[in-house]
Amino acid sequence: MSTVIKGGTIVAADRSYEADILIEGETIKAIGPDLKGEKVIDAAGALVMPGGIDPHTHLEMPFMGTTAAETWESGTFAGLSGGTTMVVDFAIPNDKGMLAAFDDWYGRADRSASGDYSFHMCVTGWDERTFDEMETIVGRGINTFKHFMAYKGALMVNDDEMFASFQRCAALGALPLVHAENGDIVAALQQKYMAAGVTGPEGHAYSRPPEVEGEATNRAIMIADAAGVPVYIVHVSCEQAHEAIRRARQKGMRVYGEPLIQHLVLDETEYFNKDWDYAARRVMSPPFRDKSHQDSLWAGLAAGSLQIVATDHCSFTTEQKRFGLGNFTKIPNGTGGIEDRMPVLWTKGVETGRLTENEFVAVTSTNIAKALNIYPRKGAIVPGADADLVVWDPKLSKTISAASQKSIIDYNVFEGVQVSGLPRYTLSRGEVVWSDGQNSTPQPGRGKFIPRKPFPAV
Amino acid sequence: MSTVIKGGTIVAADRSYEADILIEGETIKAIGPDLKGEKVIDAAGALVMPGGIDPHTHLEMPFMGTTAAETWESGTFAGLSGGTTMVVDFAIPNDKGMLAAFDDWYGRADRSASGDYSFHMCVTGWDERTFDEMETIVGRGINTFKHFMAYKGALMVNDDEMFASFQRCAALGALPLVHAENGDIVAALQQKYMAAGVTGPEGHAYSRPPEVEGEATNRAIMIADAAGVPVYIVHVSCEQAHEAIRRARQKGMRVYGEPLIQHLVLDETEYFNKDWDYAARRVMSPPFRDKSHQDSLWAGLAAGSLQIVATDHCSFTTEQKRFGLGNFTKIPNGTGGIEDRMPVLWTKGVETGRLTENEFVAVTSTNIAKALNIYPRKGAIVPGADADLVVWDPKLSKTISAASQKSIIDYNVFEGVQVSGLPRYTLSRGEVVWSDGQNSTPQPGRGKFIPRKPFPAV
Amino acid sequence: MSTVIKGGTIVAADRSYEADILIEGETIKAIGPDLKGEKVIDAAGALVMPGGIDPHTHLEMPFMGTTAAETWESGTFAGLSGGTTMVVDFAIPNDKGMLAAFDDWYGRADRSASGDYSFHMCVTGWDERTFDEMETIVGRGINTFKHFMAYKGALMVNDDEMFASFQRCAALGALPLVHAENGDIVAALQQKYMAAGVTGPEGHAYSRPPEVEGEATNRAIMIADAAGVPVYIVHVSCEQAHEAIRRARQKGMRVYGEPLIQHLVLDETEYFNKDWDYAARRVMSPPFRDKSHQDSLWAGLAAGSLQIVATDHCSFTTEQKRFGLGNFTKIPNGTGGIEDRMPVLWTKGVETGRLTENEFVAVTSTNIAKALNIYPRKGAIVPGADADLVVWDPKLSKTISAASQKSIIDYNVFEGVQVSGLPRYTLSRGEVVWSDGQNSTPQPGRGKFIPRKPFPAV
Amino acid sequence: MSTVIKGGTIVAADRSYEADILIEGETIKAIGPDLKGEKVIDAAGALVMPGGIDPHTHLEMPFMGTTAAETWESGTFAGLSGGTTMVVDFAIPNDKGMLAAFDDWYGRADRSASGDYSFHMCVTGWDERTFDEMETIVGRGINTFKHFMAYKGALMVNDDEMFASFQRCAALGALPLVHAENGDIVAALQQKYMAAGVTGPEGHAYSRPPEVEGEATNRAIMIADAAGVPVYIVHVSCEQAHEAIRRARQKGMRVYGEPLIQHLVLDETEYFNKDWDYAARRVMSPPFRDKSHQDSLWAGLAAGSLQIVATDHCSFTTEQKRFGLGNFTKIPNGTGGIEDRMPVLWTKGVETGRLTENEFVAVTSTNIAKALNIYPRKGAIVPGADADLVVWDPKLSKTISAASQKSIIDYNVFEGVQVSGLPRYTLSRGEVVWSDGQNSTPQPGRGKFIPRKPFPAV
Ligand SMILES: [Zn+2]
Ligand SMILES: [Zn+2]
Ligand SMILES: [Zn+2]
Ligand SMILES: [Zn+2]
Ligand SMILES: [Zn+2]
Ligand SMILES: [Zn+2]
Ligand SMILES: [Zn+2]
Ligand SMILES: [Zn+2]
């Protein structure tokens, strides 16, 4: 069956122009004026964009003694409703190794995902098995490996492990990702604040200051440079980390920085809310920062020193959060965002004049597809690409609310934020999977694993 | 007639992929596998790129009491032979005003140009006529206005003139360009060195130190920011100017920086050559810099803080240069480069690993077309675009030499540089205008004026 | 007669130590334990410091059509009451030239000053007479020349005038000072805001944004560097100017930066006060800034990239301020501060841990005496130095209030600020001129002109 | 007995002035004109300065399987001959702990030192004994603790050990010192280069790039900031480390940086010398750098972002160096410098105009005494201070040569450097211990341990 999206303005990373889009099966067949198809999707007055890609989610993640309550089913559907057609989740090996982790993650996603997906594989230590498995994993279609510099005693790797893994990435054509916070200092500060009787969510913020993130970012970059590999810093939340990134880029190093939509618009005062639940729901790492950091992140997106906006969607219920009552170090880390990333970024970024609509597409989709080496299958509106498309209606608006969200979590960190700009339709590989006001529902198992090839040697 | 470019790899700013290109008339009709046309151009083993755009030339420019010897005929043909299919030249009004200048420049180009062209209009003072003429000029298809902060007593404007003009640009949807050197200080240093008996070409370099350029760049940016308009800094030659640009970009300001191929690869030691002619031929403003500045410029191109590589092609013969014998301030300022920009950038940039082939396309063509608002008619390989294309053969090589160049000047500042990577064919609006080893010749009058619309209001 | 200051802790720029000070006549005779003198001043529990020097005042200055109401008599006495024993005021030539200006300023000060004083001479244009007079002025004991980059149409000099003057300074062993704001842009922005109906004091802030100061600072530094002379930037109010200064210092340039006590503790919200009088009283140039700039200034003092804290004391009455009702460009620029500089800096700087007590002495006295080449006659506690001393009592406190101040102005921009740390006694050349709680009175004519020799050639 | 130094110009950190100095016993009694004493030292035409302090030596240090050949006797005497009257050496505990190390170092120094001395105590791990011993060590007169971030498997501490120790320093009023290189990455790069067959001294430079030092510097500063303690970075050799330091200082952090005289004037090309011995003799950590780093270090000294010039004097004979033939990782790390620091700094720093003579005194003596809390007993010319003085004759000159040096090592890394500016006399606590051309000899056992009190709480 053929479908034509008619009457819209195509907004790509490089330009905006009026044209129809003809879809045959799962892919884009043609772009141009006056196209015809069996089914017509009305894009009059709307912008047609590549579907959003969220490169940073943790659906159903086992973490801190529990499992993130947002499921593959609810999470990917929430994404589609907000214009995000693909997620990249983090597979975390336990002692059974990377292949078992791959199978685990694949199994859950395959069963439940409504939208397409891929994985990053985590490197949580270093030994010969890891060295060997990395090659196998690349063979399975994963070209990114994640490293935690925090979560001491759990996921954290130290500098020589990271250097070994980065060198392996260089050899395999893979890209290392880094969660950059100094885990030693975080652990010591956690102890210090607990000992001082600061046991509430504000202790989470105090024990993870921006300097701790800036330091680790700087270190990760140095190690990548020594290993001769680019590096991708996830959840860049502060000027200190951004400064390290742009300093490196100005030496010709290839470094990517990913701010989250949360850090772009929310700030640390959230942790000082008297309501423990309210504050604990916002606990994530890195924590929200002083408002002054937001200017740095926005300017970085405009200047190109930061390239990607993600969510780190890792949602726990209030009940799960209460695990950390009396001890902030036990509050499961993570918030939602997948459903709201694009509307909030549009509202706070494009409507304010900070970003152009083309930059919006770049940072929510195109740059991500390039960084993860699935461009232009994803992230582009060109013939042959997957027909992951959003018909974006700048006149649709709503007030974000847990009560009405698709996510199954009982709260939303953007509660009360007014957004203007929402999907009229979202298409996943040619099929309308979200239609505003039409009671769309999840289609578990519809989503496909998108293999990602290694990068060519430089 | 239809033409198909077969068997090549298309290299665009965003990706590289194998496909044929079908051209009908002057434009690209289709891109895809196995295309057929009446005429076939063999691109096997080659890269097919958008034709280069040189946004900064001065052909037949009246300057410093003489006229640049490179003509529209020779200059544009030299460009085509090196892969550059369009130039943007600077129209400089005399007391007859901008419209007369437009007619002058248009007349010469229309008669002689082999490739397409446009103009920037210079603002050399401020009064009501200028205010009014700017609007008319925009109506004629020019959306960029150039301002000289140097050449005191001639082209230079001062800060309030520049601010007035920038505000006018903002109102008209035009982009201001700036030659950034502090003209007051240059003039005073010229006097000082002449008085001290430093009369040779080295005096040119001494009297225009990098700080003088950095200062003016910083000032131009502040004025643009106050006027609420983006700004484009031409011929960024040093770390000081680059630093000012990236500092501004990191505040969210929209600033473009254009290094020249000369400054990327040549350095100030050229001026210390004992042969007066040798040194004088390299006299241009800003002068070549200490080698350490080159790292800054290359990193800027990779990081995105600099976006465009140009030439400031403004070629005088050795005889013309000798006008400044005994007084370096009288040496006509300018060198060639249009023919060599792309091969030299490829050789020194892509082959060394500093830039990717996609970045090469971006900085020689795509980014320029975007900055000048003629994208994607120029700078892109998409259906509907002008078929300005280069079939780039990375295996073709030569040694640059005045003896064999297309430029009619009697020397070449890149003399002796080995380049690998040259056009196998260059197409201008669908027609092969340069064919390696086939004795192509200029086609004066073939080139067309490309009107450029004002930018949309933000 | 001999005087001994007993029982105190001497606080110098380099160290703190317990010792008595013996004064004979006007100078310090000895420092050590158990000294004896005819008169004893009790310093038990107190710190004994070099008298403060305010390097930036405008007493009885004719400006903007009126004359600053703070007189030499009231201003210098206000200074003594706050620990400041010397001021350096700005002599501004009219068309009668520098010598006449010197005589004018000298006449007023000689008649009325209670504390010692010197002058900076302003360079407000460039011609042969200026060139010649500068040498004569240096002969009269002035080694600093002030340049205004703002106040277009009045005091402002342009770049080549400034360069000429800076070169002259280099030749004479004099130090150029600069008021750094881009006068062209300020004038244009003033027009723009007035035209837009923004006529109140907030328009003053809007028309002089930090970028305008940063730009001019950067330019002044470049010009000084080209002229081969150090440079002193007065009233550094923002990160942008500070950034330019420290960037230059990191290239080995000799640049001094002087924040004012006002900018260290007051911010731009003062101009948004609904009470026109309240806001207008705060109008000075540069205006108070967004609070975030204060961190930059404080850190600069601690790091040494800024060295001096001054006041730009230039006080107009509310009645005089009202000259600008309906037109903010006519509000006389200036506020007081001489009386409060040291207590406020102590309270907000030393008591908060930002500065050590030794750094306090450095930035209020020692660094200033060095920069102005009167060290160690002033600014030091060493045998032979003038006995300008403050017995500083950290336990004395008060609430700043116009009602109780020594200044004759009818308001105080620090109204309501609680200070702890005040002079118990202030001595000027050996004589107690201020004694807390003892109804000290001005001694007009007591102050002496302190000649300042040119700097030695480098 | 009293001694008077007559006819000289006293050069202190804050000023230069003509005065005689009267010494009684070991201390300065008086400073002034026309002083008289039993013995007269002629300082006519000379500068009288505080004796140099070298805050960074390793005399007779057991290291890398051998012991530094420079002894306390030869090293301290070499220092005196070059104007350095005090050294601070590093006591390194083995498994017997800090007190045993103190006794060891004290024993050797007490027996052999000609000049005064103190120690830094090294923290090479973390446990309760270390926690306890630190307090005892402070009680013995040591207020500085050194931490190695390099020398993995030997001296290196990791981040949480360092954080624990820094917090302990904060509590004890002690200052942490850091050798900042990322030991993990150094070890991995050493392996890599050895595996690649790069076994010569050039491998030493390759395996310790500037980024590795910059990273560790940045990390040490973050950890100190989190612990609430100032930090002193030893042997700052590159722009990367300097950048981290000044970035921190611009946030108000208290960070000291110590370049070595070697890094200020020697560069990495030394390691490329074909003569293995030549190159190996220059092996030290951090290695010499690309020449461009020197500008950064010199500017830092002028700007105040770096404060101290040291030597890291740790001299091995050529025979000892040959231990690393065929394996650069076994070349004992270290060079000499104590004898040459002051003449070389004077020649390359003061005579070139980079530093004033007062800054020379600051960075070789006064700033060091302050940073180590022995000011003004050392580092100052004031009554009551130890009479550690240098009569510096700017007209004395020599060519540095191993053949004529006082050091007992068989080579000198400054071989062939012409210096002008040498001690005419060096006095240690009032006694002439070096007299130019008078065959002075060491006086083992003459030197005294100088206890250093903890810093006052902030
Ligand atoms: Zn994370
Ligand atoms: Zn995550
Ligand atoms: Zn130009
Ligand atoms: Zn030009
Ligand atoms: Zn001023
Ligand atoms: Zn002033
Ligand atoms: Zn070391
Ligand atoms: Zn050492």
Short mmCIF file of N, CA and C in Angstrom, two decimals, chain C residues 26 116 374-380 384-388 429 448-451:
data_model
loop_
_atom_site.label_atom_id
_atom_site.label_comp_id
_atom_site.label_asym_id
_atom_site.label_seq_id
_atom_site.Cartn_x
_atom_site.Cartn_y
_atom_site.Cartn_z
N GLU C 26 55.69 63.26 60.55
CA GLU C 26 54.70 62.74 59.59
C GLU C 26 55.00 61.33 59.14
N ASP C 116 45.46 63.56 51.86
CA ASP C 116 46.37 63.78 50.73
C ASP C 116 45.70 63.41 49.41
N ILE C 374 53.79 55.41 43.95
CA ILE C 374 54.05 56.15 45.19
C ILE C 374 54.34 55.20 46.34
N TYR C 375 54.61 53.97 46.01
CA TYR C 375 54.96 52.96 46.99
C TYR C 375 56.45 53.04 47.25
N PRO C 376 56.94 52.91 48.48
CA PRO C 376 56.21 52.65 49.72
C PRO C 376 55.93 53.91 50.54
N ARG C 377 56.04 55.08 49.90
CA ARG C 377 55.68 56.28 50.69
C ARG C 377 54.24 56.13 51.17
N LYS C 378 53.40 55.65 50.27
CA LYS C 378 52.01 55.32 50.63
C LYS C 378 51.83 53.82 50.43
N GLY C 379 50.89 53.25 51.13
CA GLY C 379 50.53 51.85 50.88
C GLY C 379 51.36 50.84 51.63
N ALA C 380 52.28 51.30 52.46
CA ALA C 380 53.16 50.37 53.18
C ALA C 380 53.36 50.83 54.61
N GLY C 384 60.06 55.17 57.40
CA GLY C 384 60.25 56.15 56.34
C GLY C 384 58.98 56.47 55.58
N ALA C 385 58.02 55.58 55.65
CA ALA C 385 56.76 55.82 54.93
C ALA C 385 55.95 56.89 55.64
N ASP C 386 55.09 57.57 54.87
CA ASP C 386 54.13 58.49 55.49
C ASP C 386 53.28 57.71 56.49
N ALA C 387 53.05 58.33 57.62
CA ALA C 387 52.25 57.64 58.64
C ALA C 387 50.76 57.83 58.35
N ASP C 388 50.34 57.33 57.20
CA ASP C 388 48.91 57.23 56.85
C ASP C 388 48.46 55.86 57.31
N ARG C 429 49.45 61.26 57.78
CA ARG C 429 50.81 61.74 58.09
C ARG C 429 50.98 62.00 59.60
N LYS C 448 47.85 67.25 51.39
CA LYS C 448 48.97 67.67 50.54
C LYS C 448 48.91 66.97 49.18
N PHE C 449 49.39 67.67 48.20
CA PHE C 449 49.58 67.05 46.89
C PHE C 449 50.77 66.11 46.96
N ILE C 450 50.59 64.90 46.50
CA ILE C 450 51.67 63.90 46.52
C ILE C 450 52.17 63.71 45.09
N PRO C 451 53.33 64.24 44.79
CA PRO C 451 53.83 64.09 43.42
C PRO C 451 54.19 62.64 43.14
#
